[in-house]
Coordinates of C-alpha atoms in Angstrom, one line a residue:
Chain M
M1354 CA 21.7 -11.7 42.2
S1355 CA 21.6 -14.7 39.9
E1356 CA 23.8 -14.9 36.9
Y1357 CA 22.7 -14.2 33.4
V1358 CA 21.2 -17.3 31.8
E1359 CA 22.2 -17.7 28.2
L1360 CA 19.4 -18.8 25.8
S1361 CA 20.1 -21.4 23.1
Y1362 CA 18.4 -21.3 19.7
I1363 CA 16.6 -24.5 20.7
D1364 CA 15.0 -22.6 23.6
I1365 CA 13.9 -19.8 21.2
A1366 CA 12.4 -22.4 18.8
L1367 CA 10.6 -24.0 21.7
A1368 CA 9.2 -20.6 22.8
S1369 CA 7.6 -20.2 19.4
V1370 CA 5.5 -23.4 19.9
F1371 CA 2.6 -21.5 21.3
L1372 CA 2.6 -19.0 18.4
L1373 CA 2.7 -22.0 16.0
L1374 CA -0.3 -23.4 17.9
N1375 CA -2.1 -20.1 17.4
G1376 CA -1.4 -20.4 13.7
A1377 CA -2.9 -24.0 13.6
L1378 CA -5.9 -22.8 15.6
S1379 CA -6.5 -19.8 13.3
L1380 CA -6.4 -22.2 10.3
W1381 CA -8.9 -24.6 12.0
L1382 CA -11.2 -21.6 12.9
R1383 CA -10.7 -20.1 9.4
L1384 CA -9.8 -16.7 10.8
G1385 CA -8.0 -15.8 7.6
I1386 CA -5.0 -14.5 9.5
A1387 CA -2.6 -17.5 9.3
R1388 CA -0.7 -15.9 6.4
N1389 CA -0.4 -12.6 8.2
L1390 CA 0.7 -14.3 11.3
A1391 CA 3.3 -16.4 9.6
F1392 CA 4.6 -13.4 7.7
A1393 CA 4.8 -11.2 10.8
M1394 CA 6.6 -13.9 12.7
V1395 CA 9.2 -14.5 10.0
R1396 CA 9.7 -10.8 9.5
M1397 CA 10.2 -10.3 13.2
V1398 CA 12.8 -13.1 13.3
V1399 CA 14.7 -11.8 10.3
Q1400 CA 14.6 -8.1 11.4
L1401 CA 15.8 -8.9 14.9
L1402 CA 18.6 -11.3 13.8
L1403 CA 19.8 -8.7 11.3
V1404 CA 19.6 -5.8 13.9
G1405 CA 21.6 -8.1 16.3
L1406 CA 24.3 -8.5 13.8
L1407 CA 24.3 -4.8 12.9
L1408 CA 24.5 -3.7 16.5
K1409 CA 27.3 -6.1 17.2
S1410 CA 29.4 -4.8 14.3
L1411 CA 28.5 -1.1 15.2
F1412 CA 29.7 -1.7 18.8
A1413 CA 32.9 -3.2 17.4
I1414 CA 33.5 -0.3 14.9
Q1415 CA 32.5 2.5 17.3
S1416 CA 32.2 5.3 14.8
P1417 CA 30.2 8.4 15.7
W1418 CA 29.3 8.9 12.0
L1419 CA 28.1 5.4 11.5
T1420 CA 26.0 5.7 14.7
L1421 CA 24.5 9.0 13.4
L1422 CA 23.8 7.4 10.1
V1423 CA 21.9 4.5 11.7
A1424 CA 20.0 7.0 13.9
L1425 CA 19.0 9.0 10.7
I1426 CA 17.8 5.8 9.0
M1427 CA 15.7 5.0 12.0
V1428 CA 14.1 8.4 11.8
G1429 CA 13.4 7.8 8.1
F1430 CA 11.7 4.5 8.8
A1431 CA 9.6 6.1 11.6
A1432 CA 8.6 9.0 9.3
R1433 CA 7.5 6.5 6.7
E1434 CA 5.6 4.5 9.3
I1435 CA 3.8 7.6 10.5
W1436 CA 2.8 8.5 7.0
A1437 CA 1.6 5.0 6.2
R1438 CA -0.7 4.9 9.3
Q1439 CA -2.8 7.9 8.2
E1440 CA -6.1 7.4 6.4
R1441 CA -5.8 10.9 4.9
R1442 CA -2.3 12.0 4.1
L1443 CA -0.8 15.3 3.2
K1444 CA 0.0 15.3 -0.5
G1445 CA 3.7 15.6 -1.6
W1446 CA 6.9 15.9 0.4
R1447 CA 5.2 17.5 3.4
G1448 CA 3.4 14.3 4.2
L1449 CA 6.7 12.6 5.1
A1450 CA 8.5 15.7 6.2
I1451 CA 6.2 16.9 9.0
G1452 CA 6.2 13.6 10.9
G1453 CA 9.9 13.0 10.3
T1454 CA 11.2 16.5 11.3
S1455 CA 8.9 16.9 14.3
M1456 CA 9.9 13.5 15.6
G1457 CA 13.6 13.7 14.7
A1458 CA 13.8 17.1 16.4
S1459 CA 12.1 16.2 19.7
V1460 CA 13.5 12.7 20.0
G1461 CA 17.0 14.0 19.0
V1462 CA 17.0 16.7 21.6
V1463 CA 15.7 14.4 24.4
A1464 CA 18.1 11.6 23.5
L1465 CA 21.0 14.0 23.4
V1466 CA 20.2 15.4 26.9
A1467 CA 19.8 11.8 28.2
L1468 CA 23.2 10.8 26.8
I1469 CA 25.2 13.9 27.6
V1470 CA 23.6 14.8 31.0
L1471 CA 22.0 11.7 32.4
V1472 CA 23.7 8.4 31.4
Q1473 CA 27.1 9.9 30.4
P1474 CA 28.6 6.9 28.7
E1475 CA 32.2 7.2 27.4
P1476 CA 32.1 8.4 24.7
W1477 CA 28.7 10.0 25.0
W1478 CA 27.5 8.8 21.5
H1479 CA 28.5 5.1 22.2
P1480 CA 26.2 3.1 20.0
R1481 CA 25.5 0.6 22.9
F1482 CA 23.7 3.4 24.7
A1483 CA 22.6 5.8 22.0
L1484 CA 20.8 3.4 19.6
P1485 CA 18.7 1.4 22.1
L1486 CA 17.7 4.6 23.9
L1487 CA 16.8 6.3 20.6
G1488 CA 14.9 3.2 19.5
M1489 CA 12.8 3.0 22.6
I1490 CA 11.9 6.8 22.6
M1491 CA 11.3 6.8 18.9
G1492 CA 9.0 3.8 18.8
N1493 CA 6.6 5.5 21.3
A1494 CA 6.9 8.9 19.8
M1495 CA 6.0 7.4 16.4
T1496 CA 2.7 5.9 17.8
G1497 CA 1.8 9.3 19.4
V1498 CA 2.5 11.3 16.2
S1499 CA 0.7 9.0 13.9
L1500 CA -2.4 9.0 16.1
S1501 CA -2.5 12.7 16.4
L1502 CA -2.0 13.3 12.7
D1503 CA -4.6 10.7 11.7
T1504 CA -7.0 12.4 14.2
L1505 CA -6.3 15.9 12.9
H1506 CA -6.6 15.1 9.2
T1507 CA -9.8 13.1 9.7
A1508 CA -11.4 15.9 11.8
L1509 CA -10.4 18.8 9.5
N1510 CA -11.8 16.9 6.5
R1511 CA -15.0 15.9 8.3
E1512 CA -15.6 19.3 9.9
Q1513 CA -14.8 21.5 6.9
R1514 CA -18.2 23.1 6.9
A1515 CA -18.0 24.0 10.6
I1516 CA -14.5 25.3 10.3
E1517 CA -15.4 27.4 7.3
A1518 CA -18.5 28.7 9.0
Q1519 CA -16.2 30.2 11.7
L1520 CA -13.8 31.6 9.1
L1521 CA -16.8 33.2 7.3
L1522 CA -17.7 35.0 10.6
G1523 CA -14.2 36.5 10.8
A1524 CA -12.3 33.9 12.8
D1525 CA -8.7 33.4 11.9
K1526 CA -7.4 29.9 10.9
W1527 CA -6.1 29.1 14.4
Q1528 CA -9.3 30.1 16.1
A1529 CA -11.3 28.0 13.7
M1530 CA -9.1 24.9 13.9
R1531 CA -8.4 25.1 17.6
P1532 CA -10.9 22.4 18.9
F1533 CA -9.6 19.9 16.3
I1534 CA -6.0 20.7 17.0
R1535 CA -6.7 20.1 20.7
Q1536 CA -8.5 16.9 19.9
A1537 CA -5.5 15.6 17.8
M1538 CA -3.0 16.5 20.5
R1539 CA -5.0 14.7 23.2
A1540 CA -5.2 11.6 21.0
G1541 CA -1.4 11.7 20.6
F1542 CA -0.9 12.1 24.4
M1543 CA -3.2 9.3 25.4
P1544 CA -0.9 6.3 24.8
S1545 CA 1.9 7.8 27.1
I1546 CA -0.7 8.6 29.8
N1547 CA -2.2 5.1 29.6
A1548 CA 1.3 3.5 29.7
M1549 CA 2.4 5.5 32.7
A1550 CA -0.9 4.7 34.5
A1551 CA -0.7 0.9 33.9
I1552 CA 3.1 0.5 34.4
G1553 CA 4.0 -1.7 37.4
V1554 CA 0.4 -2.5 38.2
V1555 CA -0.8 -4.1 35.0
S1556 CA 2.4 -4.3 32.9
L1557 CA 6.0 -4.8 33.6
P1558 CA 7.8 -3.0 30.8
G1559 CA 10.0 -5.0 28.4
M1560 CA 13.2 -3.1 29.1
M1561 CA 13.0 -3.5 32.9
T1562 CA 12.0 -7.2 32.5
G1563 CA 15.0 -7.7 30.2
Q1564 CA 17.4 -6.1 32.6
I1565 CA 16.0 -8.2 35.6
L1566 CA 16.2 -11.4 33.5
S1567 CA 19.8 -10.6 32.6
G1568 CA 20.8 -10.3 36.3
V1569 CA 20.4 -6.6 37.1
D1570 CA 19.1 -5.6 40.6
P1571 CA 15.4 -4.8 40.3
N1572 CA 15.9 -1.4 42.0
E1573 CA 18.5 -0.5 39.3
A1574 CA 16.2 -1.7 36.6
V1575 CA 13.4 0.4 38.0
K1576 CA 15.6 3.5 38.0
Y1577 CA 16.5 2.9 34.3
Q1578 CA 12.8 2.3 33.5
L1579 CA 11.7 5.5 35.2
M1580 CA 14.3 7.5 33.3
V1581 CA 13.2 5.9 30.0
M1582 CA 9.5 6.5 30.7
F1583 CA 10.1 10.2 31.5
L1584 CA 12.1 10.5 28.3
I1585 CA 9.5 8.7 26.2
A1586 CA 6.6 10.7 27.6
G1587 CA 8.5 14.0 27.2
A1588 CA 9.7 13.3 23.7
T1589 CA 6.3 12.0 22.6
G1590 CA 4.5 15.1 23.9
L1591 CA 6.9 17.5 22.1
A1592 CA 6.8 15.5 18.9
V1593 CA 2.9 15.4 19.0
I1594 CA 2.7 19.2 19.5
L1595 CA 5.2 20.0 16.8
A1596 CA 3.6 17.6 14.3
T1597 CA 0.1 18.7 14.9
L1598 CA 0.9 22.4 14.6
G1599 CA 3.0 21.8 11.5
S1600 CA 0.2 19.8 9.9
A1601 CA -2.5 22.3 10.8
R1602 CA -0.3 25.0 9.3
A1603 CA 0.2 23.0 6.1
L1604 CA -3.6 22.5 5.9
S1605 CA -4.3 26.2 5.9
D1606 CA -2.8 29.1 4.1
D1607 CA -1.8 32.8 4.7
R1608 CA -5.3 34.0 3.7
D1609 CA -6.8 32.0 6.6
R1610 CA -8.3 29.4 4.3
L1611 CA -8.8 25.7 5.2
R1612 CA -6.9 23.7 2.6
V1613 CA -8.2 20.1 2.9
D1614 CA -7.6 19.9 -0.9
R1615 CA -4.0 19.2 0.2
L1616 CA -5.1 15.9 1.7
R1617 CA -5.3 12.7 -0.2
K1618 CA -7.5 9.8 0.9
V1619 CA -5.8 6.4 0.8
K1620 CA -7.8 3.6 -0.6
T1621 CA -8.3 0.9 2.0
Chain O
M980 CA -20.0 48.6 -3.1
L981 CA -18.1 45.6 -4.6
E982 CA -15.9 45.5 -7.6
A983 CA -14.3 42.4 -9.1
I984 CA -11.6 42.8 -11.7
N985 CA -10.5 39.7 -13.6
L986 CA -11.4 37.3 -10.8
T987 CA -10.4 33.8 -11.8
R988 CA -10.9 30.5 -10.0
L989 CA -10.5 27.1 -11.6
H990 CA -12.6 27.2 -14.8
I991 CA -14.5 30.3 -13.7
G992 CA -13.6 33.8 -15.1
P993 CA -12.1 36.1 -15.7
V994 CA -15.1 37.7 -14.0
N995 CA -15.6 41.5 -14.0
L996 CA -18.4 42.8 -11.9
C997 CA -19.3 46.1 -10.2
L998 CA -22.1 46.7 -7.7
A999 CA -23.1 50.0 -6.2
D1000 CA -24.1 50.5 -2.6
G1001 CA -27.5 49.0 -2.1
E1002 CA -27.5 47.3 -5.5
V1003 CA -28.6 43.7 -6.0
V1004 CA -27.3 41.4 -8.6
A1005 CA -28.8 38.0 -9.3
I1006 CA -26.7 35.2 -10.8
T1007 CA -28.4 32.2 -12.3
G1008 CA -27.0 29.3 -14.3
P1009 CA -27.2 25.6 -14.6
S1010 CA -26.2 23.3 -11.7
G1011 CA -22.4 22.8 -11.7
S1012 CA -21.7 26.0 -13.6
G1013 CA -19.7 27.3 -10.7
K1014 CA -22.0 29.8 -9.0
S1015 CA -20.9 28.7 -5.5
V1016 CA -17.3 28.5 -6.7
L1017 CA -17.6 32.2 -7.7
L1018 CA -19.1 33.2 -4.3
R1019 CA -16.4 31.3 -2.4
A1020 CA -13.7 33.0 -4.4
I1021 CA -15.2 36.4 -3.7
A1022 CA -15.3 35.5 0.0
D1023 CA -11.6 34.4 -0.4
L1024 CA -12.4 30.8 0.9
D1025 CA -10.4 29.2 -2.0
P1026 CA -7.3 30.3 -3.8
N1027 CA -8.1 32.6 -6.7
E1028 CA -6.6 35.4 -8.8
G1029 CA -7.7 38.9 -9.6
Q1030 CA -8.6 42.0 -7.7
L1031 CA -11.5 42.7 -5.4
K1032 CA -12.5 46.0 -3.9
T1033 CA -15.1 47.4 -1.5
Q1034 CA -15.5 50.9 0.0
S1035 CA -13.2 49.7 2.8
G1036 CA -10.3 49.0 0.4
M1037 CA -8.7 46.4 -1.7
R1038 CA -8.9 42.8 -0.7
A1039 CA -5.1 42.4 -1.1
D1040 CA -4.5 45.0 1.6
T1041 CA -7.1 43.6 4.0
P1042 CA -6.5 40.7 6.4
A1043 CA -8.7 37.7 5.3
P1044 CA -10.8 37.7 8.5
D1045 CA -11.6 41.4 8.1
W1046 CA -12.4 40.9 4.5
R1047 CA -14.9 38.1 5.3
R1048 CA -16.6 40.3 7.9
K1049 CA -17.2 43.0 5.3
V1050 CA -18.0 40.7 2.4
A1051 CA -20.2 38.1 4.2
Y1052 CA -21.0 34.8 2.5
L1053 CA -24.0 32.7 3.4
P1054 CA -23.4 29.2 1.9
A1055 CA -26.2 27.0 0.7
E1056 CA -25.6 24.7 3.7
S1057 CA -24.6 26.4 6.9
G1058 CA -21.9 25.1 9.3
W1059 CA -22.2 24.8 13.1
W1060 CA -19.4 24.1 15.4
A1061 CA -20.9 24.2 18.9
D1062 CA -23.7 22.2 20.5
S1063 CA -26.2 25.0 21.3
V1064 CA -27.5 27.7 18.9
G1065 CA -26.7 30.6 21.2
E1066 CA -22.9 29.7 21.2
H1067 CA -22.8 30.7 17.5
F1068 CA -23.8 34.3 18.1
K1069 CA -21.8 37.2 19.5
A1070 CA -24.8 38.7 21.3
P1071 CA -27.5 36.1 21.4
N1072 CA -29.9 38.3 23.4
Q1073 CA -29.8 41.1 20.8
V1074 CA -30.7 39.1 17.7
D1075 CA -34.0 40.0 16.1
L1076 CA -35.4 36.4 15.9
A1077 CA -39.0 37.6 15.5
S1078 CA -38.2 39.2 12.1
L1079 CA -37.7 35.7 10.7
A1080 CA -40.4 34.0 12.8
I1081 CA -38.0 32.1 15.0
A1082 CA -39.1 31.2 18.5
P1083 CA -37.6 33.4 21.2
E1084 CA -36.2 30.4 23.1
A1085 CA -34.3 29.2 20.0
M1086 CA -30.9 30.4 21.4
G1087 CA -31.1 27.7 24.1
W1088 CA -31.8 24.9 21.6
D1089 CA -29.4 22.2 20.4
V1090 CA -28.3 22.7 16.8
A1091 CA -29.1 19.1 16.2
R1092 CA -32.9 19.7 16.6
L1093 CA -33.0 22.6 14.1
S1094 CA -34.9 22.0 10.8
S1095 CA -33.0 22.9 7.6
G1096 CA -35.2 26.1 7.2
E1097 CA -34.4 27.1 10.8
R1098 CA -30.7 26.6 10.3
Q1099 CA -30.8 28.7 7.2
R1100 CA -32.6 31.6 8.9
L1101 CA -30.4 31.5 11.9
A1102 CA -27.3 31.4 9.8
F1103 CA -28.5 34.5 8.0
L1104 CA -29.1 36.3 11.3
R1105 CA -25.7 35.2 12.5
L1106 CA -24.1 36.7 9.5
L1107 CA -26.0 40.0 9.9
E1108 CA -24.3 40.4 13.4
L1109 CA -21.2 41.3 11.4
N1110 CA -22.7 44.4 9.9
P1111 CA -21.3 43.6 6.4
D1112 CA -21.0 45.9 3.4
V1113 CA -21.7 43.1 1.0
L1114 CA -23.8 40.0 1.2
L1115 CA -23.1 36.9 -0.9
L1116 CA -26.2 34.7 -0.7
D1117 CA -26.1 31.1 -2.2
E1118 CA -29.7 30.0 -2.8
P1119 CA -30.7 31.4 0.6
T1120 CA -34.4 30.6 0.4
A1121 CA -34.1 27.1 -1.1
P1122 CA -35.1 25.3 2.1
L1123 CA -37.8 27.9 3.1
D1124 CA -41.6 27.8 2.4
A1125 CA -43.4 30.7 0.8
E1126 CA -44.1 32.6 4.0
N1127 CA -40.6 32.3 5.4
T1128 CA -39.2 33.3 2.0
A1129 CA -41.3 36.4 2.1
R1130 CA -40.0 37.2 5.7
F1131 CA -36.4 36.5 4.5
E1132 CA -36.8 38.9 1.6
A1133 CA -38.3 41.6 3.8
R1134 CA -35.3 41.3 6.2
L1135 CA -32.9 41.4 3.2
K1136 CA -34.6 44.5 1.8
R1137 CA -33.9 46.3 5.1
C1138 CA -30.2 45.6 4.6
I1139 CA -30.4 46.7 1.0
S1140 CA -32.0 50.0 1.9
A1141 CA -29.3 50.5 4.5
G1142 CA -26.8 50.4 1.6
V1143 CA -25.6 46.7 1.6
S1144 CA -24.8 45.4 -1.8
V1145 CA -26.0 41.9 -2.6
V1146 CA -24.9 39.1 -4.9
L1147 CA -27.8 36.6 -5.0
V1148 CA -27.3 33.1 -6.5
T1149 CA -30.8 31.7 -7.2
H1150 CA -32.5 29.0 -9.2
D1151 CA -35.7 31.0 -9.1
P1152 CA -36.1 33.5 -11.9
V1153 CA -39.2 35.0 -10.3
Q1154 CA -37.2 35.7 -7.1
A1155 CA -34.4 37.2 -9.2
A1156 CA -36.9 39.5 -10.9
R1157 CA -38.5 40.4 -7.6
I1158 CA -35.3 41.5 -5.8
A1159 CA -32.5 42.1 -8.2
D1160 CA -31.6 45.3 -10.1
R1161 CA -29.5 43.4 -12.6
H1162 CA -29.4 39.7 -13.7
F1163 CA -26.3 37.7 -14.8
V1164 CA -26.0 34.2 -16.2
L1165 CA -23.0 32.1 -15.4
A1166 CA -22.3 29.5 -18.1
D1167 CA -19.1 27.9 -19.4
G1168 CA -17.2 29.8 -16.8
Q1169 CA -18.2 33.2 -18.1
L1170 CA -20.5 35.7 -16.5
A1171 CA -22.9 37.5 -18.9
E1172 CA -25.5 40.1 -18.2
A1173 CA -28.9 39.1 -19.2
A1174 CA -30.9 41.6 -21.3
H1175 CA -33.5 42.2 -18.6
V1176 CA -34.2 41.2 -15.1

C-alpha cells in the first residue's frame, strides 16, 4: 500500500475554492444563502481545528475521567440538537431528558461492548478509540431520534381527536397511540436502512474513505466500516425505540389521557 | 345514575350534580362558558379534581378505560382513526343503522365521504355499542336536520327508558324542554339549576 500523504494547509485552502465559488454564485443568483454558507464554513473550520487540538491533548493526557467527561459533553450537545430539531417540543426538563437519556443509554451500551469485546484497545477506554467511535454512533443515533420524536409529536398533536375517540370507546393509551408510535419509530429507522442500502453502491462512507486515503488496506477498511455500520444501526434503533416510548409516556398520563398540553410549538 | 361531588376543572366548578337512572339533565350556557370542558372532565379526558360516582362505583376506583365505557361521551365533533366506517365498530353487522336512517351499506364506506350529519349519527351508534350507564352528549343534533333530529331523539329515548342517565349540552332551549327532566345553566364557571325546564 502507498504511504500516508500529509496535507498542507495550502492544500486545504485550495480545496475550499469550489465552496467559495458556490458562495460567489449564490450571491450572483441572489439565493440569499451566502451568509449562512459562510457562517457554516467558518464554524466547521473552527470546530474541527478545536476538536483536533482537544483530541491531541486528550490522547497525550490519557485520563479515563477526562474521556468520560468529553463523552458526556457530547451526549449533552446531541440532546440539545435533538430538542432543537423538533417543531413541537415537550415542555420543561423532559424535552431534553428523553432524547438525552435514551441516546446516552443505547449509544453508551453499544460503544462499551464495541470497545471491551470487539476492538479491545489497551486500555479499553483509550480516547483514540472511544471518542471517534462514540462520535460516529452518536451522530447517526441523533438523526434517528430527532426524526422519530418530531414525527411522534406532530402526529399526536394533529390526531388528537382520533386518539381521544379511541380512548372514549374504552381503549387504553397504548392502544390509542399505537399507530402513531409505530409511524414515529419507522421514521427513526429509515435513515439507517437507507444508509445500509446505499453503502458501497452509491456512497463510500467517510470513515472507510479516510482509512483508505491514509494507507490502510481496503479489506481492513471495509471490516472496520461494517463493524461501525452494525453498531450505528443497532444503537440508533435502540435509541429510537427508547425515545419514542419515553415521549409517548410523557404525552399521556396514568388515567389514560392524551396530554398534548405538555407540548409547546416553536415559532418558526 | 351519576353523581358529581365538587368536580373542578380550570375555571369550572366546584360542580355538584346528581342524576337518577333514566334521568335527563340539559345544560345550556353561552359559548365558551365551559360546557364541553365540563363533559370532558366527567369523561376523565382532562385532569380534574373532585369525585364522580355511578352505580358501578367510584371513578377513583375504576380504571379509566372502564370508566369511559360506562360514562360514554359523544363530543361535538367525532374522531375517526381508520379508513373505513366498519373498522370503527366492534360488531359492524349488528348495528341498528336503520334507526337513524343510515344506508345499510354504510359500514363499507370510507370515512372521508361521510357528511357531518352521518358522522354524528354513526359516532352515536358506535358509542351505544358500549352499553353505557351514562351518556354525555355535546350538542349531538347540531349538524342534523329536523327529521334526523327526531330520529336521534327517538333512539335516545329508547336508551333513557332502559335506565341510561343523560347529560345533554344543547344550544336549543326547545330541545332541552322536549327531552330534559331538569335544566341547568353554566355561567361564570358555576352550574345553576334553572327554575323550570
